[in-house]
Structure formats: structure tokens, C-alpha cells
PDB file of C-alpha atoms and ligand atoms in Angstrom:
ATOM      1  CA  UNK A   1      75.008  85.320  58.434  1.00  0.00           C
ATOM      2  CA  UNK A   2      77.852  85.223  55.921  1.00  0.00           C
ATOM      3  CA  UNK A   3      78.102  88.332  53.752  1.00  0.00           C
ATOM      4  CA  UNK A   4      76.819  88.047  50.205  1.00  0.00           C
ATOM      5  CA  UNK A   5      79.726  87.729  47.743  1.00  0.00           C
ATOM      6  CA  UNK A   6      80.221  90.591  45.296  1.00  0.00           C
ATOM      7  CA  UNK A   7      79.521  88.307  42.366  1.00  0.00           C
ATOM      8  CA  UNK A   8      77.718  84.981  42.233  1.00  0.00           C
ATOM      9  CA  UNK A   9      77.533  83.208  38.899  1.00  0.00           C
ATOM     10  CA  UNK A  10      75.308  80.148  38.626  1.00  0.00           C
ATOM     11  CA  UNK A  11      75.230  77.727  35.699  1.00  0.00           C
ATOM     12  CA  UNK A  12      75.835  80.448  33.145  1.00  0.00           C
ATOM     13  CA  UNK A  13      75.518  79.251  29.552  1.00  0.00           C
ATOM     14  CA  UNK A  14      75.646  80.942  26.166  1.00  0.00           C
ATOM     15  CA  UNK A  15      74.902  79.177  22.914  1.00  0.00           C
ATOM     16  CA  UNK A  16      75.506  80.868  19.569  1.00  0.00           C
ATOM     17  CA  UNK A  17      72.986  79.680  17.022  1.00  0.00           C
ATOM     18  CA  UNK A  18      74.786  79.768  13.725  1.00  0.00           C
ATOM     19  CA  UNK A  19      73.037  81.104  10.675  1.00  0.00           C
ATOM     20  CA  UNK A  20      72.175  78.591   8.022  1.00  0.00           C
ATOM     21  CA  UNK A  21      73.853  79.628   4.810  1.00  0.00           C
ATOM     22  CA  UNK A  22      72.349  77.936   1.776  1.00  0.00           C
ATOM     23  CA  UNK A  23      70.251  75.780   4.080  1.00  0.00           C
ATOM     24  CA  UNK A  24      73.242  73.870   5.409  1.00  0.00           C
ATOM     25  CA  UNK A  25      72.350  73.098   9.017  1.00  0.00           C
ATOM     26  CA  UNK A  26      75.168  73.842  11.440  1.00  0.00           C
ATOM     27  CA  UNK A  27      75.239  72.710  15.048  1.00  0.00           C
ATOM     28  CA  UNK A  28      74.730  75.368  17.679  1.00  0.00           C
ATOM     29  CA  UNK A  29      77.901  76.262  19.525  1.00  0.00           C
ATOM     30  CA  UNK A  30      77.947  76.310  23.316  1.00  0.00           C
ATOM     31  CA  UNK A  31      80.539  79.013  23.983  1.00  0.00           C
ATOM     32  CA  UNK A  32      79.703  78.877  27.696  1.00  0.00           C
ATOM     33  CA  UNK A  33      78.421  75.689  29.291  1.00  0.00           C
ATOM     34  CA  UNK A  34      77.308  75.889  32.913  1.00  0.00           C
ATOM     35  CA  UNK A  35      79.871  78.224  34.465  1.00  0.00           C
ATOM     36  CA  UNK A  36      79.540  78.767  38.226  1.00  0.00           C
ATOM     37  CA  UNK A  37      81.775  80.651  40.639  1.00  0.00           C
ATOM     38  CA  UNK A  38      81.699  83.338  43.289  1.00  0.00           C
ATOM     39  CA  UNK A  39      83.995  86.311  43.778  1.00  0.00           C
ATOM     40  CA  UNK A  40      84.422  88.327  46.955  1.00  0.00           C
ATOM     41  CA  UNK A  41      85.123  92.059  47.172  1.00  0.00           C
ATOM     42  CA  UNK A  42      88.734  93.204  46.733  1.00  0.00           C
ATOM     43  CA  UNK A  43      89.782  89.825  45.320  1.00  0.00           C
ATOM     44  CA  UNK A  44      91.409  88.977  42.020  1.00  0.00           C
ATOM     45  CA  UNK A  45      90.341  85.990  39.956  1.00  0.00           C
ATOM     46  CA  UNK A  46      92.406  85.050  36.916  1.00  0.00           C
ATOM     47  CA  UNK A  47      90.475  83.220  34.203  1.00  0.00           C
ATOM     48  CA  UNK A  48      92.827  81.412  31.870  1.00  0.00           C
ATOM     49  CA  UNK A  49      92.306  79.025  28.987  1.00  0.00           C
ATOM     50  CA  UNK A  50      93.220  78.418  25.370  1.00  0.00           C
ATOM     51  CA  UNK A  51      91.862  80.655  22.649  1.00  0.00           C
ATOM     52  CA  UNK A  52      88.202  79.834  21.968  1.00  0.00           C
ATOM     53  CA  UNK A  53      87.551  78.400  25.437  1.00  0.00           C
ATOM     54  CA  UNK A  54      84.850  80.988  26.180  1.00  0.00           C
ATOM     55  CA  UNK A  55      86.661  83.589  28.269  1.00  0.00           C
ATOM     56  CA  UNK A  56      85.505  86.651  26.326  1.00  0.00           C
ATOM     57  CA  UNK A  57      81.967  85.303  26.121  1.00  0.00           C
ATOM     58  CA  UNK A  58      81.992  85.064  29.919  1.00  0.00           C
ATOM     59  CA  UNK A  59      83.249  88.661  30.174  1.00  0.00           C
ATOM     60  CA  UNK A  60      80.548  89.924  27.798  1.00  0.00           C
ATOM     61  CA  UNK A  61      77.768  88.032  29.587  1.00  0.00           C
ATOM     62  CA  UNK A  62      78.884  89.427  32.955  1.00  0.00           C
ATOM     63  CA  UNK A  63      79.035  93.004  31.692  1.00  0.00           C
ATOM     64  CA  UNK A  64      75.699  92.755  29.827  1.00  0.00           C
ATOM     65  CA  UNK A  65      77.119  93.206  26.342  1.00  0.00           C
ATOM     66  CA  UNK A  66      75.603  89.830  25.644  1.00  0.00           C
ATOM     67  CA  UNK A  67      72.529  88.031  26.990  1.00  0.00           C
ATOM     68  CA  UNK A  68      73.257  84.570  28.360  1.00  0.00           C
ATOM     69  CA  UNK A  69      71.134  81.673  27.122  1.00  0.00           C
ATOM     70  CA  UNK A  70      70.574  80.473  30.675  1.00  0.00           C
ATOM     71  CA  UNK A  71      71.909  80.786  34.171  1.00  0.00           C
ATOM     72  CA  UNK A  72      72.083  83.543  36.700  1.00  0.00           C
ATOM     73  CA  UNK A  73      74.439  86.366  37.615  1.00  0.00           C
ATOM     74  CA  UNK A  74      73.927  88.021  40.982  1.00  0.00           C
ATOM     75  CA  UNK A  75      75.841  91.200  41.732  1.00  0.00           C
ATOM     76  CA  UNK A  76      75.696  92.050  45.439  1.00  0.00           C
ATOM     77  CA  UNK A  77      72.861  89.549  45.657  1.00  0.00           C
ATOM     78  CA  UNK A  78      70.758  91.130  42.934  1.00  0.00           C
ATOM     79  CA  UNK A  79      70.164  90.246  39.286  1.00  0.00           C
ATOM     80  CA  UNK A  80      71.980  92.347  36.698  1.00  0.00           C
ATOM     81  CA  UNK A  81      70.159  95.326  35.277  1.00  0.00           C
ATOM     82  CA  UNK A  82      71.082  98.051  32.782  1.00  0.00           C
ATOM     83  CA  UNK A  83      70.891 100.571  35.627  1.00  0.00           C
ATOM     84  CA  UNK A  84      73.909  99.021  37.291  1.00  0.00           C
ATOM     85  CA  UNK A  85      75.982  98.723  34.159  1.00  0.00           C
ATOM     86  CA  UNK A  86      78.678 101.038  35.480  1.00  0.00           C
ATOM     87  CA  UNK A  87      79.310  98.873  38.565  1.00  0.00           C
ATOM     88  CA  UNK A  88      81.168  96.361  36.411  1.00  0.00           C
ATOM     89  CA  UNK A  89      83.576  97.696  33.845  1.00  0.00           C
ATOM     90  CA  UNK A  90      85.237  95.799  31.026  1.00  0.00           C
ATOM     91  CA  UNK A  91      88.625  96.720  29.573  1.00  0.00           C
ATOM     92  CA  UNK A  92      89.431  95.053  26.261  1.00  0.00           C
ATOM     93  CA  UNK A  93      92.626  94.096  24.555  1.00  0.00           C
ATOM     94  CA  UNK A  94      94.904  97.029  23.667  1.00  0.00           C
ATOM     95  CA  UNK A  95      92.796  99.609  25.475  1.00  0.00           C
ATOM     96  CA  UNK A  96      95.356 102.344  24.902  1.00  0.00           C
ATOM     97  CA  UNK A  97      95.261 101.877  21.133  1.00  0.00           C
ATOM     98  CA  UNK A  98      91.470 102.146  21.040  1.00  0.00           C
ATOM     99  CA  UNK A  99      91.327 105.679  22.495  1.00  0.00           C
ATOM    100  CA  UNK A 100      90.459 108.390  19.985  1.00  0.00           C
ATOM    101  CA  UNK A 101      93.780 110.282  19.611  1.00  0.00           C
ATOM    102  CA  UNK A 102      92.069 113.668  19.123  1.00  0.00           C
ATOM    103  CA  UNK A 103      89.937 113.486  22.254  1.00  0.00           C
ATOM    104  CA  UNK A 104      91.199 115.209  25.379  1.00  0.00           C
ATOM    105  CA  UNK A 105      91.873 113.204  28.534  1.00  0.00           C
ATOM    106  CA  UNK A 106      88.783 114.816  30.087  1.00  0.00           C
ATOM    107  CA  UNK A 107      86.543 113.792  27.161  1.00  0.00           C
ATOM    108  CA  UNK A 108      87.849 110.225  27.212  1.00  0.00           C
ATOM    109  CA  UNK A 109      87.563 109.696  30.944  1.00  0.00           C
ATOM    110  CA  UNK A 110      84.155 111.425  31.325  1.00  0.00           C
ATOM    111  CA  UNK A 111      82.461 109.614  28.486  1.00  0.00           C
ATOM    112  CA  UNK A 112      81.013 106.654  30.470  1.00  0.00           C
ATOM    113  CA  UNK A 113      79.308 109.135  32.835  1.00  0.00           C
ATOM    114  CA  UNK A 114      78.008 111.164  29.915  1.00  0.00           C
ATOM    115  CA  UNK A 115      76.543 108.074  28.231  1.00  0.00           C
ATOM    116  CA  UNK A 116      74.689 107.232  31.444  1.00  0.00           C
ATOM    117  CA  UNK A 117      73.782 110.917  31.991  1.00  0.00           C
ATOM    118  CA  UNK A 118      75.353 110.948  35.444  1.00  0.00           C
ATOM    119  CA  UNK A 119      75.817 114.280  37.199  1.00  0.00           C
ATOM    120  CA  UNK A 120      76.308 117.796  35.854  1.00  0.00           C
ATOM    121  CA  UNK A 121      79.156 118.849  33.555  1.00  0.00           C
ATOM    122  CA  UNK A 122      81.116 120.213  36.506  1.00  0.00           C
ATOM    123  CA  UNK A 123      80.573 117.062  38.545  1.00  0.00           C
ATOM    124  CA  UNK A 124      81.663 114.873  35.656  1.00  0.00           C
ATOM    125  CA  UNK A 125      84.810 116.971  35.167  1.00  0.00           C
ATOM    126  CA  UNK A 126      85.652 116.668  38.860  1.00  0.00           C
ATOM    127  CA  UNK A 127      85.207 112.903  38.831  1.00  0.00           C
ATOM    128  CA  UNK A 128      87.348 112.599  35.709  1.00  0.00           C
ATOM    129  CA  UNK A 129      90.089 114.594  37.450  1.00  0.00           C
ATOM    130  CA  UNK A 130      89.944 112.319  40.520  1.00  0.00           C
ATOM    131  CA  UNK A 131      90.042 109.175  38.364  1.00  0.00           C
ATOM    132  CA  UNK A 132      93.071 110.519  36.496  1.00  0.00           C
ATOM    133  CA  UNK A 133      94.837 111.311  39.748  1.00  0.00           C
ATOM    134  CA  UNK A 134      94.135 107.788  41.027  1.00  0.00           C
ATOM    135  CA  UNK A 135      96.080 106.439  38.070  1.00  0.00           C
ATOM    136  CA  UNK A 136      98.956 108.838  38.669  1.00  0.00           C
ATOM    137  CA  UNK A 137      98.195 111.496  36.045  1.00  0.00           C
ATOM    138  CA  UNK A 138      97.964 115.116  37.232  1.00  0.00           C
ATOM    139  CA  UNK A 139      94.631 116.887  36.784  1.00  0.00           C
ATOM    140  CA  UNK A 140      96.482 119.561  34.864  1.00  0.00           C
ATOM    141  CA  UNK A 141      96.598 117.031  31.999  1.00  0.00           C
ATOM    142  CA  UNK A 142      92.779 117.004  31.581  1.00  0.00           C
ATOM    143  CA  UNK A 143      92.978 119.209  28.487  1.00  0.00           C
ATOM    144  CA  UNK A 144      95.768 117.270  26.765  1.00  0.00           C
ATOM    145  CA  UNK A 145      94.817 115.188  23.749  1.00  0.00           C
ATOM    146  CA  UNK A 146      95.292 111.414  23.781  1.00  0.00           C
ATOM    147  CA  UNK A 147      98.016 111.488  21.123  1.00  0.00           C
ATOM    148  CA  UNK A 148     100.125 113.760  23.336  1.00  0.00           C
ATOM    149  CA  UNK A 149     100.436 111.086  26.035  1.00  0.00           C
ATOM    150  CA  UNK A 150     103.024 108.291  26.093  1.00  0.00           C
ATOM    151  CA  UNK A 151     101.960 104.665  25.604  1.00  0.00           C
ATOM    152  CA  UNK A 152     102.100 104.047  29.346  1.00  0.00           C
ATOM    153  CA  UNK A 153     100.039 107.144  30.086  1.00  0.00           C
ATOM    154  CA  UNK A 154      97.423 106.098  27.537  1.00  0.00           C
ATOM    155  CA  UNK A 155      97.142 102.760  29.342  1.00  0.00           C
ATOM    156  CA  UNK A 156      96.503 104.765  32.522  1.00  0.00           C
ATOM    157  CA  UNK A 157      93.897 106.880  30.709  1.00  0.00           C
ATOM    158  CA  UNK A 158      92.048 103.702  29.715  1.00  0.00           C
ATOM    159  CA  UNK A 159      92.093 102.564  33.339  1.00  0.00           C
ATOM    160  CA  UNK A 160      90.955 106.005  34.562  1.00  0.00           C
ATOM    161  CA  UNK A 161      88.042 105.814  32.115  1.00  0.00           C
ATOM    162  CA  UNK A 162      87.076 102.425  33.563  1.00  0.00           C
ATOM    163  CA  UNK A 163      87.386 103.787  37.111  1.00  0.00           C
ATOM    164  CA  UNK A 164      85.449 107.022  36.696  1.00  0.00           C
ATOM    165  CA  UNK A 165      82.116 105.474  37.676  1.00  0.00           C
ATOM    166  CA  UNK A 166      83.706 103.842  40.734  1.00  0.00           C
ATOM    167  CA  UNK A 167      83.075 100.249  39.651  1.00  0.00           C
ATOM    168  CA  UNK A 168      83.235  97.476  42.220  1.00  0.00           C
ATOM    169  CA  UNK A 169      84.478  94.991  39.649  1.00  0.00           C
ATOM    170  CA  UNK A 170      86.871  95.525  36.787  1.00  0.00           C
ATOM    171  CA  UNK A 171      87.225  92.846  34.114  1.00  0.00           C
ATOM    172  CA  UNK A 172      90.366  93.003  31.994  1.00  0.00           C
ATOM    173  CA  UNK A 173      90.119  90.825  28.879  1.00  0.00           C
ATOM    174  CA  UNK A 174      93.622  90.186  27.502  1.00  0.00           C
ATOM    175  CA  UNK A 175      94.485  93.774  28.412  1.00  0.00           C
ATOM    176  CA  UNK A 176      98.124  92.968  29.202  1.00  0.00           C
ATOM    177  CA  UNK A 177      98.854  91.520  25.769  1.00  0.00           C
ATOM    178  CA  UNK A 178     101.528  93.322  23.835  1.00  0.00           C
ATOM    179  CA  UNK A 179     102.677  95.517  26.732  1.00  0.00           C
ATOM    180  CA  UNK A 180     106.416  95.427  27.228  1.00  0.00           C
ATOM    181  CA  UNK A 181     107.535  93.916  30.527  1.00  0.00           C
ATOM    182  CA  UNK A 182     108.148  97.192  32.343  1.00  0.00           C
ATOM    183  CA  UNK A 183     104.811  98.678  31.295  1.00  0.00           C
ATOM    184  CA  UNK A 184     102.990  95.468  32.267  1.00  0.00           C
ATOM    185  CA  UNK A 185     104.696  95.643  35.677  1.00  0.00           C
ATOM    186  CA  UNK A 186     103.603  99.286  36.086  1.00  0.00           C
ATOM    187  CA  UNK A 187      99.997  98.471  35.226  1.00  0.00           C
ATOM    188  CA  UNK A 188     100.074  95.480  37.602  1.00  0.00           C
ATOM    189  CA  UNK A 189     101.378  97.702  40.432  1.00  0.00           C
ATOM    190  CA  UNK A 190      98.683 100.276  39.682  1.00  0.00           C
ATOM    191  CA  UNK A 191      95.932  97.628  39.791  1.00  0.00           C
ATOM    192  CA  UNK A 192      97.225  96.295  43.127  1.00  0.00           C
ATOM    193  CA  UNK A 193      97.352  99.718  44.731  1.00  0.00           C
ATOM    194  CA  UNK A 194      93.848 100.573  43.466  1.00  0.00           C
ATOM    195  CA  UNK A 195      92.575  97.303  44.916  1.00  0.00           C
ATOM    196  CA  UNK A 196      94.128  98.116  48.267  1.00  0.00           C
ATOM    197  CA  UNK A 197      92.774 101.671  48.346  1.00  0.00           C
ATOM    198  CA  UNK A 198      89.334 101.182  46.769  1.00  0.00           C
ATOM    199  CA  UNK A 199      88.557  97.511  47.416  1.00  0.00           C
ATOM    200  CA  UNK A 200      87.927  96.783  43.718  1.00  0.00           C
ATOM    201  CA  UNK A 201      87.659  93.145  42.630  1.00  0.00           C
ATOM    202  CA  UNK A 202      89.272  92.082  39.364  1.00  0.00           C
ATOM    203  CA  UNK A 203      88.694  89.337  36.853  1.00  0.00           C
ATOM    204  CA  UNK A 204      91.855  89.083  34.768  1.00  0.00           C
ATOM    205  CA  UNK A 205      91.351  87.135  31.579  1.00  0.00           C
ATOM    206  CA  UNK A 206      94.249  85.753  29.572  1.00  0.00           C
ATOM    207  CA  UNK A 207      95.299  82.835  27.402  1.00  0.00           C
ATOM    208  CA  UNK A 208      98.741  83.311  28.946  1.00  0.00           C
ATOM    209  CA  UNK A 209      99.097  82.423  32.613  1.00  0.00           C
ATOM    210  CA  UNK A 210     102.359  84.398  32.936  1.00  0.00           C
ATOM    211  CA  UNK A 211     100.558  87.688  32.398  1.00  0.00           C
ATOM    212  CA  UNK A 212      98.074  87.315  35.241  1.00  0.00           C
ATOM    213  CA  UNK A 213      99.349  84.726  37.745  1.00  0.00           C
ATOM    214  CA  UNK A 214     101.335  87.272  39.787  1.00  0.00           C
ATOM    215  CA  UNK A 215      98.219  89.330  40.555  1.00  0.00           C
ATOM    216  CA  UNK A 216      95.687  86.562  41.120  1.00  0.00           C
ATOM    217  CA  UNK A 217      94.385  85.346  44.464  1.00  0.00           C
ATOM    218  CA  UNK A 218      92.586  82.521  42.703  1.00  0.00           C
ATOM    219  CA  UNK A 219      92.706  81.009  39.241  1.00  0.00           C
ATOM    220  CA  UNK A 220      89.978  79.384  37.143  1.00  0.00           C
ATOM    221  CA  UNK A 221      90.868  77.363  34.066  1.00  0.00           C
ATOM    222  CA  UNK A 222      88.409  77.216  31.168  1.00  0.00           C
ATOM    223  CA  UNK A 223      88.116  74.620  28.446  1.00  0.00           C
ATOM    224  CA  UNK A 224      85.293  74.353  25.906  1.00  0.00           C
ATOM    225  CA  UNK A 225      83.060  76.787  27.742  1.00  0.00           C
ATOM    226  CA  UNK A 226      83.417  75.232  31.175  1.00  0.00           C
ATOM    227  CA  UNK A 227      85.551  75.885  34.246  1.00  0.00           C
ATOM    228  CA  UNK A 228      87.543  72.663  34.604  1.00  0.00           C
ATOM    229  CA  UNK A 229      89.599  73.693  37.605  1.00  0.00           C
ATOM    230  CA  UNK A 230      89.338  76.556  40.105  1.00  0.00           C
ATOM    231  CA  UNK A 231      91.589  76.938  43.138  1.00  0.00           C
ATOM    232  CA  UNK A 232      93.607  79.497  45.031  1.00  0.00           C
ATOM    233  CA  UNK A 233      96.577  80.605  42.956  1.00  0.00           C
ATOM    234  CA  UNK A 234      99.332  78.916  44.968  1.00  0.00           C
ATOM    235  CA  UNK A 235      97.507  75.576  45.101  1.00  0.00           C
ATOM    236  CA  UNK A 236      96.686  75.574  41.420  1.00  0.00           C
ATOM    237  CA  UNK A 237     100.269  76.414  40.447  1.00  0.00           C
ATOM    238  CA  UNK A 238     101.875  73.824  42.756  1.00  0.00           C
ATOM    239  CA  UNK A 239      99.296  71.027  42.455  1.00  0.00           C
ATOM    240  CA  UNK A 240      97.518  71.323  39.113  1.00  0.00           C
ATOM    241  CA  UNK A 241      94.992  68.525  38.691  1.00  0.00           C
ATOM    242  CA  UNK A 242      93.792  68.825  35.142  1.00  0.00           C
ATOM    243  CA  UNK A 243      96.005  68.068  32.083  1.00  0.00           C
ATOM    244  CA  UNK A 244      94.951  71.376  30.471  1.00  0.00           C
ATOM    245  CA  UNK A 245      96.097  73.260  33.598  1.00  0.00           C
ATOM    246  CA  UNK A 246      99.452  71.445  33.497  1.00  0.00           C
ATOM    247  CA  UNK A 247      99.810  72.464  29.853  1.00  0.00           C
ATOM    248  CA  UNK A 248      99.120  76.136  30.573  1.00  0.00           C
ATOM    249  CA  UNK A 249     101.612  76.107  33.460  1.00  0.00           C
ATOM    250  CA  UNK A 250     104.242  74.382  31.301  1.00  0.00           C
ATOM    251  CA  UNK A 251     103.713  76.978  28.549  1.00  0.00           C
ATOM    252  CA  UNK A 252     104.111  79.805  31.062  1.00  0.00           C
ATOM    253  CA  UNK A 253     107.331  78.309  32.488  1.00  0.00           C
ATOM    254  CA  UNK A 254     108.745  77.796  28.984  1.00  0.00           C
ATOM    255  CA  UNK A 255     108.103  81.474  28.213  1.00  0.00           C
ATOM    256  CA  UNK A 256     109.911  82.559  31.352  1.00  0.00           C
ATOM    257  CA  UNK A 257     112.981  80.683  30.122  1.00  0.00           C
ATOM    258  CA  UNK A 258     115.600  78.891  32.195  1.00  0.00           C
ATOM    259  CA  UNK A 259     116.194  80.384  35.607  1.00  0.00           C
ATOM    260  CA  UNK A 260     119.599  81.843  36.303  1.00  0.00           C
TER     261      UNK A 260
HETATM  262  P1  ADP B 301      88.114  83.123  24.150  1.00  0.00           P
HETATM  263  O1  ADP B 301      87.879  84.524  24.583  1.00  0.00           O
HETATM  264  O2  ADP B 301      88.438  82.184  25.264  1.00  0.00           O
HETATM  265  O3  ADP B 301      89.120  83.030  23.050  1.00  0.00           O
HETATM  266  P2  ADP B 301      85.432  83.311  23.039  1.00  0.00           P
HETATM  267  O4  ADP B 301      84.522  83.546  24.184  1.00  0.00           O
HETATM  268  O5  ADP B 301      85.801  84.482  22.203  1.00  0.00           O
HETATM  269  O6  ADP B 301      86.739  82.545  23.544  1.00  0.00           O
HETATM  270  O7  ADP B 301      84.786  82.234  22.070  1.00  0.00           O
HETATM  271  C1  ADP B 301      84.263  80.997  22.539  1.00  0.00           C
HETATM  272  C2  ADP B 301      83.632  80.281  21.347  1.00  0.00           C
HETATM  273  O8  ADP B 301      82.484  80.990  20.917  1.00  0.00           O
HETATM  274  C3  ADP B 301      84.556  80.172  20.141  1.00  0.00           C
HETATM  275  O9  ADP B 301      84.350  78.937  19.531  1.00  0.00           O
HETATM  276  C4  ADP B 301      84.106  81.314  19.266  1.00  0.00           C
HETATM  277  O10 ADP B 301      84.352  81.034  17.908  1.00  0.00           O
HETATM  278  C5  ADP B 301      82.609  81.372  19.556  1.00  0.00           C
HETATM  279  N1  ADP B 301      82.059  82.735  19.433  1.00  0.00           N
HETATM  280  C6  ADP B 301      82.456  83.820  20.123  1.00  0.00           C
HETATM  281  N2  ADP B 301      81.712  84.895  19.810  1.00  0.00           N
HETATM  282  C7  ADP B 301      80.821  84.476  18.878  1.00  0.00           C
HETATM  283  C8  ADP B 301      79.757  85.119  18.141  1.00  0.00           C
HETATM  284  N3  ADP B 301      79.460  86.410  18.335  1.00  0.00           N
HETATM  285  N4  ADP B 301      79.044  84.348  17.269  1.00  0.00           N
HETATM  286  C9  ADP B 301      79.312  83.041  17.099  1.00  0.00           C
HETATM  287  N5  ADP B 301      80.293  82.379  17.754  1.00  0.00           N
HETATM  288  C10 ADP B 301      81.036  83.084  18.638  1.00  0.00           C
HETATM  289 MG1   MG B 302      88.925  86.305  24.085  1.00  0.00          MG
END
């Protein structure tokens, strides 16, 4: 019997019903329209698409910040439930900037466990220390405040916070935006090594293919709430089938500039 994939998404849809201001009827907006895919453990799926194509809505429906209108999400073969919220973690855009500068590294990294009332204080502290060490920050830094860390270290703190509950899937929604090239490369290397050591699966979301293509095993392209093309990364890059995919690849190549 084939093993159950980590994540199985079937016909997931989300419609935002717009409020009627002054009785002007507005059409409902299908931000997600019948999205289906599966993801295996320790694999990386890049989800790319223009702004407004539904990528963040997908991320929020998967991580239970939003309730889908219809469809099904199975995680390890079972329906999502609030109890398993920590198994899938979402990192937003500019995660480093969103950390409270006065909180200590320990407070920041432990918080998800505290919210879910997991373990004792000592256990939480120990898990925070291990998560920090996984991202390359010494446990001696647990008492340092966020503003005392460099930009790169704060990025690591945000990742440690997402890792503290040992998630099996990490979703990064435009989290590479605005990082300079060397920092982006460091974060990419960190994600790869964590995947190798811990078997974490990633969904990397971006409007910019350049930021995520290097890490992805497979790539899904979204347009108007639907996945219009989904293939392994090499195939999609060398033989794009959909005009929107060709456009995203062309934009990425233009950004890279002429090759020397
Ligand atoms: P992306 O992340 O690809 O830019 P989003 O998932 O944010 O796309 O948005 C998809 C569509 O849903 C857009 O048209 C957006 O305006 C709309 N949308 C997103 N969130 C909401 C919301 N909370 N209420 C109403 N419309 C929304
Ligand atoms: Mg978005």
C-alpha cells in the first residue's frame, strides 16, 4: 500500500462574500477555486503566481487561519483540527521585522508552545534552546532581546519560533522578499539543511520565481485562484506549458540580468 502523503488537498475553494455598502450588490470573489495537490514528506513545493492569484488565501486555509468555503485538506490522512495547529507553521512576509524588539529570544521562540499550553516552563525553555541551536544561534543567546540581534539573526529567530513545535510542514509566504542576496542565500541553505536533518516539507510562496525556484522540487503556478500548471521544477522551467508560466519565467530571467 502506498504511504499516505503528508498533505492532500482536494478541490479547495474560498469565496469572499463582499459586504454590500449602500445596498450596492457586489459579486462574490472566488479567491481559491478548486485547488488540488498532494505533497510528500521532506519535499519542497513552490507556489508562484501574480499578486492576487490566491496564494496567501491558500496558505491561510491550510494553516486554519481561514475556513475554506468547500473542499478538503488531509494532513497525514486526517482532516485538519485545531489540536494539530502546530504541525503546520506559517511564516509571513518580513518575519524578522514583526518580532517584538523588547522580547528576549526565549520569549519569542517559546510563545507558540505557551499559547498551546504545551509542556512545563522548563520543558518549553529547553525546546526553545534546541530550536535556536538548529538555526545556528547558541543557547547562550536565549536571554538577549530581539533588538540586540542582527537582521540575519532575527530571520533565524523567526524560523526557530516556527520550528519550536517540530512542525512537519512549514509554509513561507513571501518570506524571502526584501532580503539581500547573501541573507536570502543563508536562509535558503538553512532551510535545506533543516529539511535534510528533520524531514520537514516546505511550501514556498512567492510572486517572484527567482526567490524560490532554487529550493523547489516541484512548482505550482496559480492564476485566479486555480493551479494552472504543476510539475517538477526542472520540467516546468525547461518546458513551461501555460502562457502565465512563460511570463513568470521570463520575468525571473530578466531580473537575473544577462549572463556573463
Ligand atoms: P496573493 O497572495 O496571491 O496575492 P490573495 O490570496 O491575497 O492573493 O488574494 C486573492 C484574492 O482574494 C484577491 O483578489 C484579494 O483581493 C482577495 N482577498 C484576499 N483576502 C481577502 C479578504 N480577507 N476579504 C476579501 N477579499 C480578499
Ligand atoms: Mg500574498
